Tab-separated table of C-alpha atoms and ligand atoms in Angstrom:
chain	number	residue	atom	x	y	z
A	2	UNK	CA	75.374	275.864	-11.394
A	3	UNK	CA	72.979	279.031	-11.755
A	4	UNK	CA	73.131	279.095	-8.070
A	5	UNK	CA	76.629	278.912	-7.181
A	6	UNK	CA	77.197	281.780	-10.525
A	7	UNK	CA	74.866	283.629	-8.449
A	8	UNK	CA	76.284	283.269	-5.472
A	9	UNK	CA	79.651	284.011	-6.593
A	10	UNK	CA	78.476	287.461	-8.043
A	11	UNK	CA	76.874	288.583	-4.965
A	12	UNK	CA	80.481	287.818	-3.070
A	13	UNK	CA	82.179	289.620	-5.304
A	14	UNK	CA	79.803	292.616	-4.953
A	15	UNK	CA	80.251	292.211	-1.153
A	16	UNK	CA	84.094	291.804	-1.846
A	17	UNK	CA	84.048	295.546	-4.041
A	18	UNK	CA	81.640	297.244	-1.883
A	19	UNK	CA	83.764	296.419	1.075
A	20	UNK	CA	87.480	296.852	-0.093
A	21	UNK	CA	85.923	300.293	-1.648
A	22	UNK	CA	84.849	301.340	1.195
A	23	UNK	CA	87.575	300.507	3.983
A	24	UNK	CA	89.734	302.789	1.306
A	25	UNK	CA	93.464	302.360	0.872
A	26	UNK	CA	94.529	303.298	4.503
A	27	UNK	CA	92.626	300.468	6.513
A	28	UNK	CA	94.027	296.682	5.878
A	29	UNK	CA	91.474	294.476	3.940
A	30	UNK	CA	88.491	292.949	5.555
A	31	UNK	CA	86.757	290.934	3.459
A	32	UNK	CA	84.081	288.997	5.522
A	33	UNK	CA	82.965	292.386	7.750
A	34	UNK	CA	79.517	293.247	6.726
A	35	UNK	CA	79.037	297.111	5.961
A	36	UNK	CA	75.238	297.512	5.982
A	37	UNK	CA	74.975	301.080	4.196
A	38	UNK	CA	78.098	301.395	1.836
A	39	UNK	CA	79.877	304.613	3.426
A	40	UNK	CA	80.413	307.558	0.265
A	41	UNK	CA	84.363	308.648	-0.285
A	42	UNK	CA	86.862	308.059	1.558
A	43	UNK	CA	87.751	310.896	3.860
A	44	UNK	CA	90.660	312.910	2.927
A	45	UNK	CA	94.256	312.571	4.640
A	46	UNK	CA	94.817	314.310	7.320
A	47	UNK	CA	95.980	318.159	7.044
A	48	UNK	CA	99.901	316.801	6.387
A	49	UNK	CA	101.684	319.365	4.508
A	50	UNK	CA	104.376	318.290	3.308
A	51	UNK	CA	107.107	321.190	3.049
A	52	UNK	CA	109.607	320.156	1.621
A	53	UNK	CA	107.348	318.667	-1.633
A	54	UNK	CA	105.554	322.409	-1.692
A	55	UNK	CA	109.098	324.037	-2.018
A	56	UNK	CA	110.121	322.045	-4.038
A	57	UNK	CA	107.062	322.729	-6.517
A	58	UNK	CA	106.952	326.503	-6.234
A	59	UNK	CA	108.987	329.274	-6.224
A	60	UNK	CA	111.664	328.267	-7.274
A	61	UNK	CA	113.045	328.020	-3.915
A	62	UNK	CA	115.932	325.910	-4.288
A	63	UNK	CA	118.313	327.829	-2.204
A	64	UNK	CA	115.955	328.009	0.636
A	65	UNK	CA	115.107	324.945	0.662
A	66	UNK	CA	118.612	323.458	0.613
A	67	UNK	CA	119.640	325.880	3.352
A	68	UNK	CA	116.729	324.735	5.210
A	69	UNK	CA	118.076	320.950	4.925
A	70	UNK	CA	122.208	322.087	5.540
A	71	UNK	CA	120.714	323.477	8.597
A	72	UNK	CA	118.396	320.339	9.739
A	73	UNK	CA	115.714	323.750	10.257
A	74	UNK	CA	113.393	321.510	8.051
A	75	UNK	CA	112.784	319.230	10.538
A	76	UNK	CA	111.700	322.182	12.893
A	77	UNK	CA	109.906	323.631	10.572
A	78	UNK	CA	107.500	320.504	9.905
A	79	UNK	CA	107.581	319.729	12.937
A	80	UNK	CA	105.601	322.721	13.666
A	81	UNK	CA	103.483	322.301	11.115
A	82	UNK	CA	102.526	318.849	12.082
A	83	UNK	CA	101.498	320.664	15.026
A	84	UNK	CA	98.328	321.935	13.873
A	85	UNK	CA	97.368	323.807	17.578
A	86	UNK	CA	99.441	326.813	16.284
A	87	UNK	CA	100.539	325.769	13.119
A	88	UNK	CA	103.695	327.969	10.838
A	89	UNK	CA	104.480	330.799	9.075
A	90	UNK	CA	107.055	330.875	6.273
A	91	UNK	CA	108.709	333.682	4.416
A	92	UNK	CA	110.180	332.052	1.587
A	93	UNK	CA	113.060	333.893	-0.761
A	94	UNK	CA	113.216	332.908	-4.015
A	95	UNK	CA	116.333	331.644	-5.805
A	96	UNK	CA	116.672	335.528	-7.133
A	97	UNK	CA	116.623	336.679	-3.884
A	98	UNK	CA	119.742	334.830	-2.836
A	99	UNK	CA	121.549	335.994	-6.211
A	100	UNK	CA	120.823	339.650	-5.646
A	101	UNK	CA	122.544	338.959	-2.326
A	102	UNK	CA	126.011	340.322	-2.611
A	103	UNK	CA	126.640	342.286	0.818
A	104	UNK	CA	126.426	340.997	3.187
A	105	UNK	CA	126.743	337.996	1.988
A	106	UNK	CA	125.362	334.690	3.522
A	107	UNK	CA	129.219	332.875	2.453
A	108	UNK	CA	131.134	334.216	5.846
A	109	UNK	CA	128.468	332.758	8.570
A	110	UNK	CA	129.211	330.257	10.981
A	111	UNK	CA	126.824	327.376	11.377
A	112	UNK	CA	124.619	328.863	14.242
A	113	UNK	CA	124.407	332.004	12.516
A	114	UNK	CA	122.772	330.532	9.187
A	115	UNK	CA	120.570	328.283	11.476
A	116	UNK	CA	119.462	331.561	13.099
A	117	UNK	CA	119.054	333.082	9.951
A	118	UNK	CA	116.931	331.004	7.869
A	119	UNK	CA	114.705	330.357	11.370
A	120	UNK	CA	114.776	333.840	11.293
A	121	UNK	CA	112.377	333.585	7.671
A	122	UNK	CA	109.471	331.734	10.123
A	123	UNK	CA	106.938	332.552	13.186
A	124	UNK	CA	105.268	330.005	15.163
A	125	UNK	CA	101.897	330.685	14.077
A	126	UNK	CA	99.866	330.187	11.238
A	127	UNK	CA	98.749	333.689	10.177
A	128	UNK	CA	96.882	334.357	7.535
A	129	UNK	CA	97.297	337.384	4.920
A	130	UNK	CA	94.532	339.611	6.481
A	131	UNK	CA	96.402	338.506	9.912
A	132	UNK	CA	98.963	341.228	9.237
A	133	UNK	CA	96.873	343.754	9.469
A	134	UNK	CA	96.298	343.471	13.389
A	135	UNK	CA	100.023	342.049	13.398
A	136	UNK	CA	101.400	345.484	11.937
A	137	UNK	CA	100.054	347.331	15.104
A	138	UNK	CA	102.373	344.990	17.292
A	139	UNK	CA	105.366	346.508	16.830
A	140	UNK	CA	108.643	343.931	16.548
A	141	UNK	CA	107.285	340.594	16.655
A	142	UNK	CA	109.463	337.712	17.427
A	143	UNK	CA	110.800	335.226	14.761
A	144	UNK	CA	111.468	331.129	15.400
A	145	UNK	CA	115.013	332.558	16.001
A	146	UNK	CA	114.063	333.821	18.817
A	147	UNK	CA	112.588	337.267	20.611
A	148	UNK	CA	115.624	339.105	19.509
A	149	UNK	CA	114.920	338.171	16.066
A	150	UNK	CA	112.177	340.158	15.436
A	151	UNK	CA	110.115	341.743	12.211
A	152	UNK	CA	108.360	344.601	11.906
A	153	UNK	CA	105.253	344.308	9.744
A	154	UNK	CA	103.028	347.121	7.934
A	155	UNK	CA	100.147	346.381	6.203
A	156	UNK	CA	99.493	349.217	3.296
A	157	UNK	CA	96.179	348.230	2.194
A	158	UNK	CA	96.149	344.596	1.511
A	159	UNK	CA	100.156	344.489	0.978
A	160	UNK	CA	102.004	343.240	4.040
A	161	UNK	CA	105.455	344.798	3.959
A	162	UNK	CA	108.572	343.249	6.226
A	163	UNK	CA	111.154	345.057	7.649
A	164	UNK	CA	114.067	342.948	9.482
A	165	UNK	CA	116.218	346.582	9.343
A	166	UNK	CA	118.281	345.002	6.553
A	167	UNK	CA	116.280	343.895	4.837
A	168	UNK	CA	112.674	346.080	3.926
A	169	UNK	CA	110.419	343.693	1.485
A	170	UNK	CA	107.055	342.871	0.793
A	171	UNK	CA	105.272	339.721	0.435
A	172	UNK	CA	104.658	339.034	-3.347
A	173	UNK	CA	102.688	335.843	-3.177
A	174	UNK	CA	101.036	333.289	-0.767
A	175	UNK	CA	102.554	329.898	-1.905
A	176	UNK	CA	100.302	327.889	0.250
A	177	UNK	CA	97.451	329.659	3.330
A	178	UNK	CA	95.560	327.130	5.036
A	179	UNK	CA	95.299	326.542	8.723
A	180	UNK	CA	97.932	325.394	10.208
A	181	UNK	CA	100.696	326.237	7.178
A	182	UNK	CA	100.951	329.479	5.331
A	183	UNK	CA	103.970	329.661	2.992
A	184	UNK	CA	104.835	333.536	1.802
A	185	UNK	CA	107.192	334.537	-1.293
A	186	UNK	CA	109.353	337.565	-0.504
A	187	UNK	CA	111.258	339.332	-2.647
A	188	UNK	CA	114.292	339.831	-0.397
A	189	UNK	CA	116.481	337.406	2.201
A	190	UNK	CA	115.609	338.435	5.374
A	191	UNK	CA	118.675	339.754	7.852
A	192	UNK	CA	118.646	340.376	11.311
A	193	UNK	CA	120.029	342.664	12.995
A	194	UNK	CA	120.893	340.565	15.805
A	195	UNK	CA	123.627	339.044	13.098
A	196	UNK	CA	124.537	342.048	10.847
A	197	UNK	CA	124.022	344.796	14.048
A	198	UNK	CA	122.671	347.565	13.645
A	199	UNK	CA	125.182	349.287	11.271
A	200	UNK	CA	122.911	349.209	8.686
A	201	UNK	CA	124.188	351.081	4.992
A	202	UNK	CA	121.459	353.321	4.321
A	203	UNK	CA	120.512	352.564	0.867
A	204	UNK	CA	121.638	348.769	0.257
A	205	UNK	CA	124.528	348.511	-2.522
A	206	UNK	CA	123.617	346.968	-6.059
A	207	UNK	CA	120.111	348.327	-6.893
A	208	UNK	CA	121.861	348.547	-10.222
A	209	UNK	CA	121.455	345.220	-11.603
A	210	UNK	CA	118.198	344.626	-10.145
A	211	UNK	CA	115.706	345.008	-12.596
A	212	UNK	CA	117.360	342.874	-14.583
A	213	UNK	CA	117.039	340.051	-12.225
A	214	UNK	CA	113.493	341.009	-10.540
A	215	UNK	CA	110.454	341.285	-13.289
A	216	UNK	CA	111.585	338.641	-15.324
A	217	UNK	CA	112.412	336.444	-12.648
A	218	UNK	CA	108.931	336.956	-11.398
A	219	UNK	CA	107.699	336.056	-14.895
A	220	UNK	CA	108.121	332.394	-14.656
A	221	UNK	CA	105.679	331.786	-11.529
A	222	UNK	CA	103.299	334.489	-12.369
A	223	UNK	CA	100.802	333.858	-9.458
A	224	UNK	CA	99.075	336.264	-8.635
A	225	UNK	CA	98.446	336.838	-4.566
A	226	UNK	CA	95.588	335.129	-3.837
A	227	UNK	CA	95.568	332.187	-6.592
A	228	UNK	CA	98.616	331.037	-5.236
A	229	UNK	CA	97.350	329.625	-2.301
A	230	UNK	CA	95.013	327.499	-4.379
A	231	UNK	CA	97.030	326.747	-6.963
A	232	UNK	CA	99.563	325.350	-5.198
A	233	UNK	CA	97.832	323.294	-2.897
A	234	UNK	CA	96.605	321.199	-5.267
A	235	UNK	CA	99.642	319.628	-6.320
A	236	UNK	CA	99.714	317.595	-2.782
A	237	UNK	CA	95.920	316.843	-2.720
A	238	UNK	CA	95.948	315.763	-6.280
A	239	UNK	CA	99.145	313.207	-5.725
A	240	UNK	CA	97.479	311.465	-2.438
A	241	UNK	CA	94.346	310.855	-4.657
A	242	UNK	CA	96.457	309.266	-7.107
A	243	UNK	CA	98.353	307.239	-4.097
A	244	UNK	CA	95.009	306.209	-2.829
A	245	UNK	CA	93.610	305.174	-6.313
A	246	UNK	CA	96.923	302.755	-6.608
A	247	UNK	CA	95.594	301.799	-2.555
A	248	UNK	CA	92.272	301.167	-4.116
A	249	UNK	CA	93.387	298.965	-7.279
A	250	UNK	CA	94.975	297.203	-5.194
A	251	UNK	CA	92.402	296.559	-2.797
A	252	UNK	CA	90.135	295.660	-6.006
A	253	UNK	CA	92.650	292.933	-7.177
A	254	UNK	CA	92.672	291.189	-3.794
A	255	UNK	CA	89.146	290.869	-3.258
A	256	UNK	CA	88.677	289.482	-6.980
A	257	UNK	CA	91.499	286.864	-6.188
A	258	UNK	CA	90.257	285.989	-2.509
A	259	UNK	CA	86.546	285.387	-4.817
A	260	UNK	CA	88.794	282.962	-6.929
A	261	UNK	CA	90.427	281.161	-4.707
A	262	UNK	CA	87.511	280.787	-3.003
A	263	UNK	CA	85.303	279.032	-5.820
A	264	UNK	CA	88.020	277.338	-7.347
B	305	NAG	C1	107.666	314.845	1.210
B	305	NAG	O1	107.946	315.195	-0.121
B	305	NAG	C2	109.239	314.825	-0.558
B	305	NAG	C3	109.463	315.423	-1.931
B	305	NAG	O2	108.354	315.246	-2.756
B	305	NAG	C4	109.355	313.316	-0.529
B	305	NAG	O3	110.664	312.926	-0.953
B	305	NAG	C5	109.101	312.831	0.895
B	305	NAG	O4	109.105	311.428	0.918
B	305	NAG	C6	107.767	313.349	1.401
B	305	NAG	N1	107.643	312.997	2.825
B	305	NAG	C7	106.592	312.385	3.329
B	305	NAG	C8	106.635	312.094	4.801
B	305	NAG	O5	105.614	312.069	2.658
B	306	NAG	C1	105.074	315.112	10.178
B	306	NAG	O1	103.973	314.270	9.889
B	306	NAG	C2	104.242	313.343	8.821
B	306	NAG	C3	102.953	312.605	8.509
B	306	NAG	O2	102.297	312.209	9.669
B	306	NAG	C4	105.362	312.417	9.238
B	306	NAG	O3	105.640	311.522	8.186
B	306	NAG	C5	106.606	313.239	9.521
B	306	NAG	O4	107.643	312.418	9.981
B	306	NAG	C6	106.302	314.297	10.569
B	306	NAG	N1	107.500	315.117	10.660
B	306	NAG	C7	107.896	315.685	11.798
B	306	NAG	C8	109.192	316.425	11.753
B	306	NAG	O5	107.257	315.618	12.829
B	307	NAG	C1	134.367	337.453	5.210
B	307	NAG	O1	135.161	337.640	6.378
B	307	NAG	C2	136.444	338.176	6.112
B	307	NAG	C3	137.191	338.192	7.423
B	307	NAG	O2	136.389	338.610	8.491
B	307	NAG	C4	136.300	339.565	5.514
B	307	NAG	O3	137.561	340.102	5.216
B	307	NAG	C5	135.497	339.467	4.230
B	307	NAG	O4	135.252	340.757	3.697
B	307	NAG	C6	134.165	338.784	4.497
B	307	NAG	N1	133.516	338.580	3.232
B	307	NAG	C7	132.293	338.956	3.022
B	307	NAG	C8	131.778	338.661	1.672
B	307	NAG	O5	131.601	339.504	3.872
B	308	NAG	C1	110.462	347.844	14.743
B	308	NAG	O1	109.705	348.938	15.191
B	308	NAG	C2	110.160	349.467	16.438
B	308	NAG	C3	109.227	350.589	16.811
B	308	NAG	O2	107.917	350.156	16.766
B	308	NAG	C4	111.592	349.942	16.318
B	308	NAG	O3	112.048	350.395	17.582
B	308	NAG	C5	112.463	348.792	15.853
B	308	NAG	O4	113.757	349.247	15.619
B	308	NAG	C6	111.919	348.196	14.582
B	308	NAG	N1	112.691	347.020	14.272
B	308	NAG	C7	113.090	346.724	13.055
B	308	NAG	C8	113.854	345.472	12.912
B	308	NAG	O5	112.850	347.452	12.115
């Protein structure tokens, strides 16, 4: 009897020690022997998962329902599962759009708002100090294509966009690690290649602005470079939890396999 209890203990330790260590992703193996119990699982892969960061920060709404309308999403993270040169993102907020009265977005034909929200991402990841050698470049081109291009300036530390509509800044980094870097801009950005060249010298409705602008900013009051942290962990902290459940479960099978085993 004190044998067989002891026994029993000793598979169940081997039962734990194993389940814990093969981690959630690997299916259970509860007779392999692992000799030196292997620390923490390693982390998921670098999957970033855009449309659960948008949907967390900003608010980006509008972009990110454009970006679906459009089936650009599936570009977009497709690019970013391709981690050799990763993405770049200018993101509008929800403001952004509002403040948008002419031209407005309402009169494009499907190809033109494809072009235009591809027009909002490069093919690269670049990070903020990036711009800086980017801004001596002249026009570089957009995922709309090479005549869909942006001009950048960096004025120390602050990387400023200019589309020829559209002239904004980057006011936060939403998310900046290799091979995804997700910017917040303060305007929609319009090509030229869709609105010509025509361009109104001082865009219409600067009125109304400052009503819209500082205390839409309030909300989301990152500042530049805690976004990127900030943000991130909202996606690392929800595949710990998925593993966990992984784990738990991995925990309640061995203890029944020891069961059924002994009884
Ligand atoms: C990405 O995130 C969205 C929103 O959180 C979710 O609905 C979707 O299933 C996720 N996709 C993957 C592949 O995990
Ligand atoms: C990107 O990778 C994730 C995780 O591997 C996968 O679920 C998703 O379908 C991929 N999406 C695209 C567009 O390649
Ligand atoms: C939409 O197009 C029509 C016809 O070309 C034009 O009259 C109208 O002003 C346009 N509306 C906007 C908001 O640009
Ligand atoms: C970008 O800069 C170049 C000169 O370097 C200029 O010719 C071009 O018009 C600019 N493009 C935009 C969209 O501002």
């Amino acid at each position: 009897m004190e044998f067989s209890r002891a026994s029993m203990i000793s598979c169940f330790a081997l039962l734990l020690c194993s389940s814990l260590a093969y981690g959630a992703s690997s299916p259970p193996a509860p007779m392999a022997m692992s000799p030196s119990p292997t620390p923490a699982p390693a982390p998921a892969p670098e999957y970033v998962n855009l449309t659960y960061l948008l949907s967390v920060a900003g608010p980006f709404h509008t972009f990110l329902n454009y970006l679906e309308s459009t089936k650009v999403l599936d570009t977009f993270q497709n690019q970013a599962n391709n981690t050799d040169q990763g993405i770049t993102i200018f993101v509008p907020k929800d403001s952004a759009f509002k403040a948008l009265k002419k031209p407005s977005l309402s009169n494009l034909t499907n190809d033109q708002l494809k072009s235009l929200i591809l027009f909002h991402a490069m093919p690269k990841f670049y990070s903020l100090a990036d711009f800086n050698k980017l801004s001596t470049k002249g026009p570089v081109s957009t995922l709309a294509g090479s005549q869909y291009s942006l001009n950048f300036t960096d004025n120390s530390g602050t990387v400023h966009l200019d589309s020829g509509w559209s002239k904004t800044k980057v006011s936060s980094a939403v998310h900046s690690t290799d091979p995804v870097a997700i910017y917040q801009v303060d305007k929609v950005l319009l090509p030229e290649a869709i609105f010509g060249t025509d361009i109104p010298p001082m865009p219409p409705a600067p009125a109304p602005a400052p009503d819209i602008s500082p205390a839409a900013d309030a909300p989301s009051a990152e500042t530049k470079g805690k976004g990127s942290s900030s943000k991130a962990e909202p996606s690392t902290s929800s595949s710990h939890r998925i593993m966990n459940f992984g784990t738990w479960n991995q925990l309640l099978l061995a203890l029944f396999g020891g069961w059924v085993m002994f009884f």
